[in-house]
Short mmCIF file of C-alpha atoms in Angstrom, two decimals:
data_model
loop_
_atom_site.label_atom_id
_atom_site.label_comp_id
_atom_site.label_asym_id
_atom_site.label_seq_id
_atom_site.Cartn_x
_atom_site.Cartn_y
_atom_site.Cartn_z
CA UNK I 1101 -25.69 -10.91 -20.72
CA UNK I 1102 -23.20 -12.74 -23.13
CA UNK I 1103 -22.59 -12.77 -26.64
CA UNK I 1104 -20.74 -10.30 -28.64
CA UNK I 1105 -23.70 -8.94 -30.99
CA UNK I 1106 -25.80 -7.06 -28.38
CA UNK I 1107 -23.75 -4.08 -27.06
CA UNK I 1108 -23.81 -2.83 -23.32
CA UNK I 1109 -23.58 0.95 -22.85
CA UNK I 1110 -20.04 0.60 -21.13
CA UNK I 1111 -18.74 -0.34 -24.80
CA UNK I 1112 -19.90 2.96 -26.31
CA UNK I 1113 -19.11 5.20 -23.75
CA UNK I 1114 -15.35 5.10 -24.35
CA UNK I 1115 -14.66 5.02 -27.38
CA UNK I 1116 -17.19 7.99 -28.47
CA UNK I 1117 -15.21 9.86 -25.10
CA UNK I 1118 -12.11 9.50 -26.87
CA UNK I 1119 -13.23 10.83 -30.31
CA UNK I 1120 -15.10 13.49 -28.84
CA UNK I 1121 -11.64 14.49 -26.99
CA UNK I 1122 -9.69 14.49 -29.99
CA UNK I 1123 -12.37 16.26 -32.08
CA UNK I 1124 -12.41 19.07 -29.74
CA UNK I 1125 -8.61 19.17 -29.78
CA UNK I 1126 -8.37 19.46 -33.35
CA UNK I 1127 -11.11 22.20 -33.28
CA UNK I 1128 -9.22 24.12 -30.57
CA UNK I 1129 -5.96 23.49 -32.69
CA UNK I 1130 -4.92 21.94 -28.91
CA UNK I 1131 -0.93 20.53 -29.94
CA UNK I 1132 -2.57 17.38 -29.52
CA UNK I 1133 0.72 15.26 -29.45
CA UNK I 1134 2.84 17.30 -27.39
CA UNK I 1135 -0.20 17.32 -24.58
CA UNK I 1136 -0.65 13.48 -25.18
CA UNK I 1137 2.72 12.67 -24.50
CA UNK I 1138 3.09 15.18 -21.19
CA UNK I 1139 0.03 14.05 -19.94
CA UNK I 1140 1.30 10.29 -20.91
CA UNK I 1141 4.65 10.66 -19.11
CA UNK I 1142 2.90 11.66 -16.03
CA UNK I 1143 0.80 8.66 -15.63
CA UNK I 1144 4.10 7.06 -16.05
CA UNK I 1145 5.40 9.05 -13.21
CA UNK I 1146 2.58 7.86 -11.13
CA UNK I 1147 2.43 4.08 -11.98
CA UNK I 1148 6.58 4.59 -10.76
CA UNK I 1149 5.66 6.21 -7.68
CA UNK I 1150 3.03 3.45 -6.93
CA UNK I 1151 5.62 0.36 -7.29
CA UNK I 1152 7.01 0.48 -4.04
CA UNK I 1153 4.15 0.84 -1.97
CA UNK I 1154 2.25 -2.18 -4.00
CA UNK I 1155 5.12 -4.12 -3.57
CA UNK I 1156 4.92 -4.00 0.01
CA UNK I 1157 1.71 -4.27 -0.23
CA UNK I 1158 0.74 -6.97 -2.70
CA UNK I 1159 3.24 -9.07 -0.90
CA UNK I 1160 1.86 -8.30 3.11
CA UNK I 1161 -1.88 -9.30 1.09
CA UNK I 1162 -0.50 -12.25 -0.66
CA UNK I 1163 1.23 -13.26 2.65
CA UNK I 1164 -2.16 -13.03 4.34
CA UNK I 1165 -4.55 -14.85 1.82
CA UNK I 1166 -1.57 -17.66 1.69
CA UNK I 1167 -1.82 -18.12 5.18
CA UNK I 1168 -5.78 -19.60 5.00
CA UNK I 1169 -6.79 -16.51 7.69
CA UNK I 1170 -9.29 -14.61 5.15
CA UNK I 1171 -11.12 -17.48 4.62
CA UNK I 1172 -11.38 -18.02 8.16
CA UNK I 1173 -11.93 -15.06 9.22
CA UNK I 1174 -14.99 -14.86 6.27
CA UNK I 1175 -16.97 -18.05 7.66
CA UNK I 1176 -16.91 -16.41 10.99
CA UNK I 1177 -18.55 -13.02 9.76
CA UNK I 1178 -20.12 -14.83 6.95
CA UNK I 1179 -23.95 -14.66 8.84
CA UNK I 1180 -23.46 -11.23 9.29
CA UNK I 1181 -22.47 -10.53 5.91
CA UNK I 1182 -25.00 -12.56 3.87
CA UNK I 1183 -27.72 -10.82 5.88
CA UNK I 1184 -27.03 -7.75 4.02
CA UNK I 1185 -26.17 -9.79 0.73
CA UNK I 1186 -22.78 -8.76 0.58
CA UNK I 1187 -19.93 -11.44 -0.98
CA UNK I 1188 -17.42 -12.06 2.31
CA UNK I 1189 -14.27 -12.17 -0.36
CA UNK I 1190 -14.87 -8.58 -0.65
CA UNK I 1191 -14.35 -7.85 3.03
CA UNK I 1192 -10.61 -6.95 3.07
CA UNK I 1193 -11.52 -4.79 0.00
CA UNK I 1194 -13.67 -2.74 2.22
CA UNK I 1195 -11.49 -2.38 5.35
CA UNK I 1196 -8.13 -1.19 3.00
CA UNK I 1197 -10.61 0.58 0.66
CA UNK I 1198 -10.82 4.47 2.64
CA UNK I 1199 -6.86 3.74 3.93
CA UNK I 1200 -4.62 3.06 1.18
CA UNK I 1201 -5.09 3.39 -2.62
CA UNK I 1202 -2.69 0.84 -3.47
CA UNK I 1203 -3.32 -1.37 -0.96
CA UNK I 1204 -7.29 -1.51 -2.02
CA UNK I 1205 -5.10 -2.26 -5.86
CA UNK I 1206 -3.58 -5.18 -4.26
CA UNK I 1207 -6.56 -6.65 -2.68
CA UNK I 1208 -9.08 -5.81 -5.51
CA UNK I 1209 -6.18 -7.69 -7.30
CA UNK I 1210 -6.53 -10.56 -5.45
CA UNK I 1211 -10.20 -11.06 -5.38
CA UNK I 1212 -9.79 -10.82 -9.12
CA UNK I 1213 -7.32 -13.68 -9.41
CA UNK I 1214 -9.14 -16.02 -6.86
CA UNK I 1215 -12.81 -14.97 -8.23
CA UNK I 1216 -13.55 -14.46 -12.02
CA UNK I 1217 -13.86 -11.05 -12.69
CA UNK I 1218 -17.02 -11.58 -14.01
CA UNK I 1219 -18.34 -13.56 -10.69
CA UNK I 1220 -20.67 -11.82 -8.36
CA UNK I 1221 -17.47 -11.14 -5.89
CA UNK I 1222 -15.36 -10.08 -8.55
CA UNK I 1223 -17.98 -7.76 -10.19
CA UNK I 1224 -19.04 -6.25 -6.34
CA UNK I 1225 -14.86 -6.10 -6.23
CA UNK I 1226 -14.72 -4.19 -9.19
CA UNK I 1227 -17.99 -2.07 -8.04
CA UNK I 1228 -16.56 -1.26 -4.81
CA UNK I 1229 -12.84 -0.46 -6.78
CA UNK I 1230 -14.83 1.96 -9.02
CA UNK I 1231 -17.13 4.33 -6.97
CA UNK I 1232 -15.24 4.51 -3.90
CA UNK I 1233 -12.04 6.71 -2.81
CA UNK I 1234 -9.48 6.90 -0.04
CA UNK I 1235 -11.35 8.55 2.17
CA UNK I 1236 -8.27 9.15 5.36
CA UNK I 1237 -5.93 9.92 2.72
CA UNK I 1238 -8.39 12.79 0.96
CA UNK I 1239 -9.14 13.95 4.19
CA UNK I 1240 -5.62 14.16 5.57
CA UNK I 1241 -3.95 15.95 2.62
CA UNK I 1242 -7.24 17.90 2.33
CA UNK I 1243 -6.76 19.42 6.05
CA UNK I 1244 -3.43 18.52 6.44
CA UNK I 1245 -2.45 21.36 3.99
CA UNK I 1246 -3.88 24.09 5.78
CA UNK I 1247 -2.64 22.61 8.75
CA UNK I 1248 -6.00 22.10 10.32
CA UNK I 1249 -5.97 19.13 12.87
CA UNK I 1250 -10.06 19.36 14.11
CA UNK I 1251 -11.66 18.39 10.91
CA UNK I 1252 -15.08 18.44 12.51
CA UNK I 1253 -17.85 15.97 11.19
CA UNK I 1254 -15.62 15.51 8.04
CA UNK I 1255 -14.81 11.75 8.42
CA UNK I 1256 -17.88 10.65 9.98
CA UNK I 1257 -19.94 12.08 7.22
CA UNK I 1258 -17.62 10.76 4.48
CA UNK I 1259 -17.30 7.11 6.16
CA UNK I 1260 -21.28 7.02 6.28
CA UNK I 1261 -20.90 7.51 2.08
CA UNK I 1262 -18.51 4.95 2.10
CA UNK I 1263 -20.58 2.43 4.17
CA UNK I 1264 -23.25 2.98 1.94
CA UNK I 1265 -21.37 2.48 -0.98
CA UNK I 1266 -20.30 -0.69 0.02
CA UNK I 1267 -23.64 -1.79 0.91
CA UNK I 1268 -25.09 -0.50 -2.16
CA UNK I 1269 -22.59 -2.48 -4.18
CA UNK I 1270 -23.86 -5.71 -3.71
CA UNK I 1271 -26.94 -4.70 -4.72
CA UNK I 1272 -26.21 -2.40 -7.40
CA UNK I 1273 -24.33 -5.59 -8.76
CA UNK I 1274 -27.81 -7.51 -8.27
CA UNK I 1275 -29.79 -4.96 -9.99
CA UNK I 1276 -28.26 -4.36 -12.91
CA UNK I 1277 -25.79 -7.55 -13.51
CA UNK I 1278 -27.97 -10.67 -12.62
CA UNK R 1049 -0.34 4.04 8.30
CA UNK R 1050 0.15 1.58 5.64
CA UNK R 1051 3.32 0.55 6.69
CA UNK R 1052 1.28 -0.29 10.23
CA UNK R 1053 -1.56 -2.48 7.64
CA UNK R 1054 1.05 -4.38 6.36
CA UNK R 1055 2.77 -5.07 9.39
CA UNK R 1056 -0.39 -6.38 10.90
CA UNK R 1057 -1.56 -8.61 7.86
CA UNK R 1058 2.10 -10.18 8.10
CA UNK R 1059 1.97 -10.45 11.42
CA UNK R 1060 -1.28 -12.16 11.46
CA UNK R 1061 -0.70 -14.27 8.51
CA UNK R 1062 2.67 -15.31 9.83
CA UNK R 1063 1.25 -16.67 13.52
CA UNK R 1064 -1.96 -18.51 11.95
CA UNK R 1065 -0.06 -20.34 9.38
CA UNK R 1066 2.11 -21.48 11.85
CA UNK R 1067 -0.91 -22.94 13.64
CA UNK R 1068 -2.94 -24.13 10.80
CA UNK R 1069 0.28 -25.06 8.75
CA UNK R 1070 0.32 -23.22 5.88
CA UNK R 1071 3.71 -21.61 6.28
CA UNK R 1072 5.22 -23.42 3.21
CA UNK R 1073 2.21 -21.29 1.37
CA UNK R 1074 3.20 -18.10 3.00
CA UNK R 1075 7.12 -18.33 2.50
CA UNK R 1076 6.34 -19.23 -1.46
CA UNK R 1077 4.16 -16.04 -1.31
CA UNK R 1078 6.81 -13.70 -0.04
CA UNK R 1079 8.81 -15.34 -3.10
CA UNK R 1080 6.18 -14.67 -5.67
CA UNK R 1081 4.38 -11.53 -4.70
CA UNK R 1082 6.33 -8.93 -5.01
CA UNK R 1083 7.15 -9.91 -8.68
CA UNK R 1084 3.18 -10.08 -8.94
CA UNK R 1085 3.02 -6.48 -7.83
CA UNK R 1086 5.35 -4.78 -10.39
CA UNK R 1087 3.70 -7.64 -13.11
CA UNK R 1088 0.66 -5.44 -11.95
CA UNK R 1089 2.48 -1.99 -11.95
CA UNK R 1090 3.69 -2.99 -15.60
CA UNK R 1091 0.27 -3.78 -16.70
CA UNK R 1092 -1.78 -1.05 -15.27
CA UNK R 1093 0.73 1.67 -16.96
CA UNK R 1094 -0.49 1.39 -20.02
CA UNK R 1095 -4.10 2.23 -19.60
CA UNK R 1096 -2.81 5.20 -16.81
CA UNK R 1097 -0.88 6.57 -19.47
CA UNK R 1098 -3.29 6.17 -21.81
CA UNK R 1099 -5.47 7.84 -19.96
CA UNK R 1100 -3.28 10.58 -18.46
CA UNK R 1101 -2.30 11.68 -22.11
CA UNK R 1102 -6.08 11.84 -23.43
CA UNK R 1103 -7.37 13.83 -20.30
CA UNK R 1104 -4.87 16.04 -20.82
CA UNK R 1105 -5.84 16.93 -24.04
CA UNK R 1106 -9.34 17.60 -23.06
CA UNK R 1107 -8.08 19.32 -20.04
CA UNK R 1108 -6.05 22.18 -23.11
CA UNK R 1109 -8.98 21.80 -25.22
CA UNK R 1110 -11.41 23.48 -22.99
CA UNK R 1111 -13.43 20.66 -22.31
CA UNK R 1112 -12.56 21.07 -18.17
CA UNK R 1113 -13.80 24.71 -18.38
CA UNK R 1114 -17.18 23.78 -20.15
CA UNK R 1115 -18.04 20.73 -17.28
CA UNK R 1116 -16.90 23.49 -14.76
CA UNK R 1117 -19.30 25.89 -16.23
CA UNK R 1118 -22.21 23.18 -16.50
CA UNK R 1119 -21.43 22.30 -12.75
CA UNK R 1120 -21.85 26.11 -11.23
CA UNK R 1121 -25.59 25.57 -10.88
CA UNK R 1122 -25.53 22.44 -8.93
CA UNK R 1123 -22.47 23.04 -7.09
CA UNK R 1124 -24.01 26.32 -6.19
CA UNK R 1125 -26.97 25.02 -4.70
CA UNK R 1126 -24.71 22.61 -2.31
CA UNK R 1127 -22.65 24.87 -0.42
CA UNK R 1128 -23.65 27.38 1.57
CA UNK R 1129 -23.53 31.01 0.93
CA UNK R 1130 -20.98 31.12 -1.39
CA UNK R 1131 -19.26 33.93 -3.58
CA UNK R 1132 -20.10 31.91 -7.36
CA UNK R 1133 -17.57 34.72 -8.35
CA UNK R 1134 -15.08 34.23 -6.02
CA UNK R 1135 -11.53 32.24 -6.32
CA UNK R 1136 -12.54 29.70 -4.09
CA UNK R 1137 -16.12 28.39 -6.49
CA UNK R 1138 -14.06 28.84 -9.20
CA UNK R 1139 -11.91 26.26 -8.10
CA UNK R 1140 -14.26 24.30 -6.78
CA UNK R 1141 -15.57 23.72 -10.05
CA UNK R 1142 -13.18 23.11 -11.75
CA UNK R 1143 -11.51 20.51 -9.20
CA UNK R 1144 -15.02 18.69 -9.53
CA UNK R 1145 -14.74 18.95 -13.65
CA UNK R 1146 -11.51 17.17 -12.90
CA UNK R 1147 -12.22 14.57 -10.53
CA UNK R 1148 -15.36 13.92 -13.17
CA UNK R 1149 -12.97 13.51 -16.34
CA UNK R 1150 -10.93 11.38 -14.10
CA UNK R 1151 -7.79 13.34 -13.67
CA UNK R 1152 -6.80 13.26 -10.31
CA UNK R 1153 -3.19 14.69 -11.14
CA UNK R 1154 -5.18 17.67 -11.94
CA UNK R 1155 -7.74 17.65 -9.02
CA UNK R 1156 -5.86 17.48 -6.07
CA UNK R 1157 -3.60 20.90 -6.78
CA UNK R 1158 -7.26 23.02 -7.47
CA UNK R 1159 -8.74 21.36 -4.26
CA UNK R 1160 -5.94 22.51 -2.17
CA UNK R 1161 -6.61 25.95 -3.70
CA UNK R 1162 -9.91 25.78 -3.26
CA UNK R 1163 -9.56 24.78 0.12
CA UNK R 1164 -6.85 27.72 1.03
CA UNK R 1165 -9.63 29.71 -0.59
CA UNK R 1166 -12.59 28.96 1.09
CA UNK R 1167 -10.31 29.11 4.63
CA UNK R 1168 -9.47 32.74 3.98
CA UNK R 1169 -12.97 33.31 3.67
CA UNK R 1170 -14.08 31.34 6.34
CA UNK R 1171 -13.04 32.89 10.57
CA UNK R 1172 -11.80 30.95 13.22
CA UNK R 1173 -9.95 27.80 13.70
CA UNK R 1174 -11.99 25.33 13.28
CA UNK R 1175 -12.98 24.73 9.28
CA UNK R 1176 -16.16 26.44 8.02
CA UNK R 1177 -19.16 24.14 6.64
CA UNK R 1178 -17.89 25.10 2.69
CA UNK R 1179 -14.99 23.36 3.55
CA UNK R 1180 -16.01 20.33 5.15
CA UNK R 1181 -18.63 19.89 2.09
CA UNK R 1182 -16.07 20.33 0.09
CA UNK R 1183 -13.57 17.65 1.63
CA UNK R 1184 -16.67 15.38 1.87
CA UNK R 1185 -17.27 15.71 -2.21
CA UNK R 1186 -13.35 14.88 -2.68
CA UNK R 1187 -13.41 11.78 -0.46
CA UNK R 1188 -16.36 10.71 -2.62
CA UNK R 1189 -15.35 9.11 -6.24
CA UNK R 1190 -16.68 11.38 -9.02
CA UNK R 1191 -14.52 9.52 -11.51
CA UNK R 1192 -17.21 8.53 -14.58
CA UNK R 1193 -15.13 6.17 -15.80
CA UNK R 1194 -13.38 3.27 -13.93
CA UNK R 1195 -10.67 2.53 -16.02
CA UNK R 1196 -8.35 1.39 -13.90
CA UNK R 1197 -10.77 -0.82 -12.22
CA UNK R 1198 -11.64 -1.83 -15.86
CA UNK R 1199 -8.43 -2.59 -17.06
CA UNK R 1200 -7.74 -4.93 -14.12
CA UNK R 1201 -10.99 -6.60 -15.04
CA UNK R 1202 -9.68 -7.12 -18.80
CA UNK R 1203 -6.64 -8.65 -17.10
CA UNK R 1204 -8.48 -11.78 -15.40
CA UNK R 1205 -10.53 -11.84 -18.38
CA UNK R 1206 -14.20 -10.22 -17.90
CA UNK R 1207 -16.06 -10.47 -20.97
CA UNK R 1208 -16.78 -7.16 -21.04
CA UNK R 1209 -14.50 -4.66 -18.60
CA UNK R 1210 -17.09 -1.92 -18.72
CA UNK R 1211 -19.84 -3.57 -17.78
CA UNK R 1212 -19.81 -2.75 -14.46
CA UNK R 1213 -20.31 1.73 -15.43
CA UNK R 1214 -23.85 1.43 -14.46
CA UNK R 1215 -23.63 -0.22 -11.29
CA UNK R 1216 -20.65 1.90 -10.75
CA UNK R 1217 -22.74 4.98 -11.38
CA UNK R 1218 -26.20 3.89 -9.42
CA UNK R 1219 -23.48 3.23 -6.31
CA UNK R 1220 -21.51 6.56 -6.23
CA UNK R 1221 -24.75 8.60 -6.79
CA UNK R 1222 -26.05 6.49 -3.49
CA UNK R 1223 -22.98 6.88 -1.76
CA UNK R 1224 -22.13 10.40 -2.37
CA UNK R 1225 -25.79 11.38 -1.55
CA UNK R 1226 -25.52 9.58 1.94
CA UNK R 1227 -22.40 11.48 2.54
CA UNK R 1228 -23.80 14.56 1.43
CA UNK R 1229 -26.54 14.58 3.83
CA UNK R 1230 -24.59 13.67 6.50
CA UNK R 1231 -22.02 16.13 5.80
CA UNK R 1232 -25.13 19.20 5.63
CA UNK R 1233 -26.96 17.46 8.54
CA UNK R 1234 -23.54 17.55 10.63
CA UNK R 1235 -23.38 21.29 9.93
CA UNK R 1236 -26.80 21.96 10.60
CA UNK R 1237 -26.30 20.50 14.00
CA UNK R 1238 -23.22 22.97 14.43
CA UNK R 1239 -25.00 26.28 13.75
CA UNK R 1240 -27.72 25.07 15.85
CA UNK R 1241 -25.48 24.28 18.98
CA UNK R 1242 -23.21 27.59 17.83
CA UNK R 1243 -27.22 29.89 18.48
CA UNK R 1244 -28.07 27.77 21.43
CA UNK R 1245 -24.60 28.44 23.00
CA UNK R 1246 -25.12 32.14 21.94
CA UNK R 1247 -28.65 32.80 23.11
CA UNK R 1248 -27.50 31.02 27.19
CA UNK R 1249 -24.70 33.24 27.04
CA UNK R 1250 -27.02 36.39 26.91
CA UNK R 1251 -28.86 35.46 29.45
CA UNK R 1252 -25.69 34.98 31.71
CA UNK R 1253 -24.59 38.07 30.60
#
């Protein structure tokens, strides 16, 4: 897995993406600064929007993991959870994970400073982080806008993905990582 | 809703550190936290901008429009009955082509189309399958590329941040498909109960 000659797919995929983007710009004569820099100042905007809530939110985690409880709370659910082979520091991650956006940041954050990245927690973490979204959040401003309040079999059915996902993590991490 | 999380995990934290004694822990982490979270604001900018700027480029240079047209054919096949030259598929594709290139910014305004769309289409109050699909594909991660995830990674120091794209990959494909089912399967059961309902009340009729 280490060493710095044999490269994994991950380290081509990006930076052929971001040629390819910019060769296609300059073929479509796209004003490739000016749409850089708009597109630039609104991830700015975003990461500005986002302090506030991770604030609250890094601080209510880091309040929580100081106070010894996850760890607790992980040996007492840790049978259950090594049944299906999934790490019990990634736990939180998957209760915040369908509520709130940042607050999954803050946790995933955490599990990243108490695990090595590269760990099977920390890898599962990052997993988890990558192929899963905020599933109440979607759904809410998905409905919400149309002012629908019955969303049928929308949340079960998305829930079930996200189980699965989280589930499938572990393994996925298994499969391909160790 | 997440001001109700954080209560709770303060809450929480707050009574069992005052039986197991770890308070002194908890106060220094209400010190040192929320300087940790804009230290992780600060450094995730960066790559979002980064990112932001480049997807925006290949959003104006067509590339959104090309994924959109390569997605018509599967997209087609998922919902059901649908106008593919309608206002509402066209949206849909290209709010997937979006979500794909990792430009949520972009995605959410065309879903919200699409979904207006697809509910002028659709009659009666409750939301039509199409749309319910369609929520079910958002609340799924189609992003290709983690790179927020990633960057985090290269923050703690992973060897190699991207290492994780094919287990990212293998577990959305599982996880969307699961959803996807459900989603169809839950619809299914719908039309079936909607005929049933029908057919008894003929014969009380």
């Amino acid at each position: 897995m280490s060493g710095k000659e044999e490269n994994a797919l991950g380290d081509y995929i990006v930076p052929v993406l971001t040629a390819a983007v910019f060769i296609c710009g300059l073929v479509k004569k796209t004003d490739i600064f000016g749409e850089f820099t708009s597109g630039a100042m609104e991830g700015l905007q975003t990461t500005a929007d986002i302090v506030p809530p991770l604030i609250l939110l890094v601080t209510a985690v880091g309040m929580f993991r100081a106070s010894g409880l996850p760890d607790f709370l992980s040996e007492l659910m840790s049978p259950l959870l090594s049944a299906v082979g999934f790490p019990a520091e990634c736990l939180p991650l998957a209760i915040i994970r369908p509520v709130s956006g940042s607050g999954a940041a803050a946790v995933f954050e955490s599990i990243l400073r108490e695990n090595h990245p590269d760990s099977f927690a920390g890898r599962v973490a990052s997993v988890i982080s990558g192929s899963t979204e905020t599933t109440f959040y979607t759904v809410a401003v998905y409905y919400g806008s149309l002012k629908i309040k019955n969303s049928r079999h929308t949340l079960a059915a998305s829930l079930s993905g996200d189980i699965t996902g989280f589930l499938v993590s572990a393994i996925a991490v298994r499969l391909f990582m160790y | 809703m997440v001001g109700k999380f954080a209560g709770v995990l303060i809450l929480a934290s707050v009574i069992y550190s005052l039986i197991s004694g770890n308070i002194s822990d908890v106060s220094s982490a209400v010190l040192n936290e929320p300087v940790n979270a804009v230290e992780l604001a600060v450094y995730l900018c960066g790559g979002m901008c980064f990112w932001s700027g480049l997807m925006r480029v290949a959003e104006k240079s067509g590339i959104t429009e090309v994924i959109a047209g390569l997605l018509k054919k599967p997209l087609k096949a998922l919902f059901v009955d649908i106008d593919t030259e309608g206002r509402a598929f066209r949206c849909i594709c290209m709010n997937v082509s979006a979500n794909l290139l990792g430009l949520g910014n972009a995605a959410t305004p065309l879903g919200l189309e699409a979904m207006k769309a697809l509910s002028e289409e659709s009659e009666g109050e409750l939301p039509s399958d199409n749309m319910v699909i369609f929520t079910v594909l958002n609340t799924a991660s189609l992003t290709l590329i983690p790179t927020t995830a990633a960057s985090l990674r290269l923050k703690y120091g992973a060897e190699r941040p991207f290492d994780i794209m094919p287990a990212v990959i293998f577990t959305t494909a599982a996880s969307l498909t699961v959803s996807l089912i459900a989603a169809k399967a839950g619809c299914a059961i719908g039309r079936h109960r909607k005929k049933h309902e029908r057919k008894r009340g003929k014969c009380l009729g």
